Every structure is written in C-alpha cells, then in structure tokens.
Coordinates of C-alpha atoms in Angstrom, one line a residue:
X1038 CA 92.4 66.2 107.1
X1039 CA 93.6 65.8 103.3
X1040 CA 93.2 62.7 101.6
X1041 CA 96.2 60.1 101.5
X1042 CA 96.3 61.1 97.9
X1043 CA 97.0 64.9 98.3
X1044 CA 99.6 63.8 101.3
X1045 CA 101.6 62.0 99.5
X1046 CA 101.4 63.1 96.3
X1047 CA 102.5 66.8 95.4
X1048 CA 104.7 69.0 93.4
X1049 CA 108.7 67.8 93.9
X1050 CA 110.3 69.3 90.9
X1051 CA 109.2 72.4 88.4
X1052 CA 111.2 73.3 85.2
X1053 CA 110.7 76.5 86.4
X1054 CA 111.4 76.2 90.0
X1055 CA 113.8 73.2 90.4
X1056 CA 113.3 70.6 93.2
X1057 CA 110.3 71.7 95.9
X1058 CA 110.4 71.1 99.7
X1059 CA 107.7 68.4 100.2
X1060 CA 106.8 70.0 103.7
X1061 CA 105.7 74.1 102.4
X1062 CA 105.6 73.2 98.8
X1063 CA 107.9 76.1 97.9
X1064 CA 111.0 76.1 96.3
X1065 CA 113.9 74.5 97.8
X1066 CA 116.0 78.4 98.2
X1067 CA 112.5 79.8 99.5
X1068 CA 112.0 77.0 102.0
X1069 CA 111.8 78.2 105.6
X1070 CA 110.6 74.8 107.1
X1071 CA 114.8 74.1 109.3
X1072 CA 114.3 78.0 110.5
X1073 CA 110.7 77.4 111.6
X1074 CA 112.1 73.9 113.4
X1075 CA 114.8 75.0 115.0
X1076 CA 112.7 78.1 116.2
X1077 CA 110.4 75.6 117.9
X1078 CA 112.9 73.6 119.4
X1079 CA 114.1 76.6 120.9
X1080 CA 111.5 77.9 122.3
X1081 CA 110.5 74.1 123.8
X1082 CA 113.5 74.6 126.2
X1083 CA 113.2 75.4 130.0
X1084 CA 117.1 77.2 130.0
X1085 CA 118.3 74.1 132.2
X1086 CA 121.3 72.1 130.9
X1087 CA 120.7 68.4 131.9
X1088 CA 124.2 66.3 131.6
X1089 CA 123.7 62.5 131.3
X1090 CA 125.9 59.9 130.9
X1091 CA 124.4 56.7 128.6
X1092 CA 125.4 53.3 127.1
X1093 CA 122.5 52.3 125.6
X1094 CA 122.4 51.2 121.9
X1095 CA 126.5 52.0 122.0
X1096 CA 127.5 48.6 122.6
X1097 CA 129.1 49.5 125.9
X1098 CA 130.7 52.5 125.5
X1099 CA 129.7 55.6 127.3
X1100 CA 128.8 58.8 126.2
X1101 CA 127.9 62.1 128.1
X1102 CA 125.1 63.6 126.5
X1103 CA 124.4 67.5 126.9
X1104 CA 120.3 68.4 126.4
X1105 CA 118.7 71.6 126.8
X1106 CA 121.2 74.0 125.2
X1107 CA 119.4 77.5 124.3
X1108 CA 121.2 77.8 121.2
X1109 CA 121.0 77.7 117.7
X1110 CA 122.5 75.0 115.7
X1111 CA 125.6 76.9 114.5
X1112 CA 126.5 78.2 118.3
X1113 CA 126.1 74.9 119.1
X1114 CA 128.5 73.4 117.3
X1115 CA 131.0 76.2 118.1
X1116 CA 130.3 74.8 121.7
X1117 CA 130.3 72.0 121.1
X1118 CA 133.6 72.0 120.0
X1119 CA 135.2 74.1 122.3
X1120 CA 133.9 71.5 125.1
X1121 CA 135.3 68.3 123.6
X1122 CA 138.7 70.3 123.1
X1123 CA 138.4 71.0 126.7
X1124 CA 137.5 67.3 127.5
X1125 CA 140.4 66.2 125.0
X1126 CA 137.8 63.7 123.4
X1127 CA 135.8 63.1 120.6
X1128 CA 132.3 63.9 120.0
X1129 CA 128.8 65.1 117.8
X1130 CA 126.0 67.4 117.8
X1131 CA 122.5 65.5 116.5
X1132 CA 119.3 66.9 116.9
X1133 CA 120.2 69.6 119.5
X1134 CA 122.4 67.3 121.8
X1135 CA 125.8 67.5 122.5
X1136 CA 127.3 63.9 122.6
X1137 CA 130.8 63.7 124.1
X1138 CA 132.5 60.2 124.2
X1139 CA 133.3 58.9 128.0
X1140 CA 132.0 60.1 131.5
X1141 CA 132.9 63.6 131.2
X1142 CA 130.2 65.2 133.8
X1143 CA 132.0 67.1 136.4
X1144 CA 134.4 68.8 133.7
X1145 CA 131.3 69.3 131.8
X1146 CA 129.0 70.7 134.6
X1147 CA 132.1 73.0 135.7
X1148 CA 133.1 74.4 132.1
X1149 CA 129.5 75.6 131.5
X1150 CA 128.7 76.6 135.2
X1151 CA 131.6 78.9 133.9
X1152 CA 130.1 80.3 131.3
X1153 CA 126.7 81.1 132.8
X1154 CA 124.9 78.1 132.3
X1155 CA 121.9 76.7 134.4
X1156 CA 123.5 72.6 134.7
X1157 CA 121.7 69.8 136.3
X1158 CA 123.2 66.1 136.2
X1159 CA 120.2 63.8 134.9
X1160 CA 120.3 59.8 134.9
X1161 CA 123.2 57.5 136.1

C-alpha cells in the first residue's frame, strides 16, 4: 500500500498538460476513470428492475425509485425522461437510479414490462 504521502499528494496541474485527474494521473481529455465506472456498474447488475417507493431523508414526500437499469448513463436519461413524461411528474437520474416524484409503481412496472424489461416491486 503507498504511503499517505504519495496518496495524497500527486501531480494536479502541468504547464504542459493542464489539470490531471487525481484518480489515473493522466490528463483530464485522456482520463478514462467515468468509462471504466460506469462499465463496472454495468456489469454489477443482475438485468432485474426493482421499483421502490421511499420517504426517507425527503421530509415526507414520496418518491418511486427505479434500480437496476442495464443502461448507460445517456440511455438512461433518455428513459428516464420518457417515463416521467408518461407519469406526468417530475423527476432525476443520480448515480444510476431513476427517481420519479410520488407512488408511481404500477404505471412504472407496466410502461417498462412494455418495453421488455425484467420489473420487480421492492420495499413498501
């Protein structure tokens, strides 16, 4: 294992380079460190679409979470928005998760049954 020296010290910005990526060390347009992530989180998937609704940490308000999604980021939030225009709600994409604001399961679970989608409802 490297010292705490060499982990957090290193190489952020070269005249002849420009900023770094503190991960690979290699310039910032070189940088393949969000490819090699999102590759990962891809393959970590099991092809099953859990749907959960949750309130915790939103002060009440319910949300309907979609996990498990086998796509990359910019399908995603092409599907993303094509479900919350179906839902007629609001919504995001973080980390790989759909989040679409209110209890939304059944239209949820029957819009991507539709489109060929392995769904299971998850949680209460």
């Amino acid at each position: 294992m490297a010292s705490l020296k060499e982990q957090l010290g290193g190489l952020v910005y070269s005249t002849e380079h420009g900023d770094t990526c503190p991960g690979c060390r290699r310039p910032l347009a070189e940088c393949a460190c969000a490819e090699q992530a999102e590759a990962q989180r891809l393959a970590a998937l099991d092809g099953t679409v859990r749907i959960r609704r949750e309130t915790s940490g939103r002060k009440g308000k319910g949300v309907t979470t979609l996990e498990g999604i086998p796509l990359p980021a910019e399908e995603l939030k092409t599907l993303a928005k094509a479900l919350k225009k179906r839902c007629g709600t609001g919504g995001a994409v973080k980390e790989g998760i759909i989040e679409i604001q209110g209890d939304q399961r059944e239209v949820l679970k029957a819009e991507l049954e539709q489109r060929g989608y392995r769904v299971k409802l998850a949680g209460g």
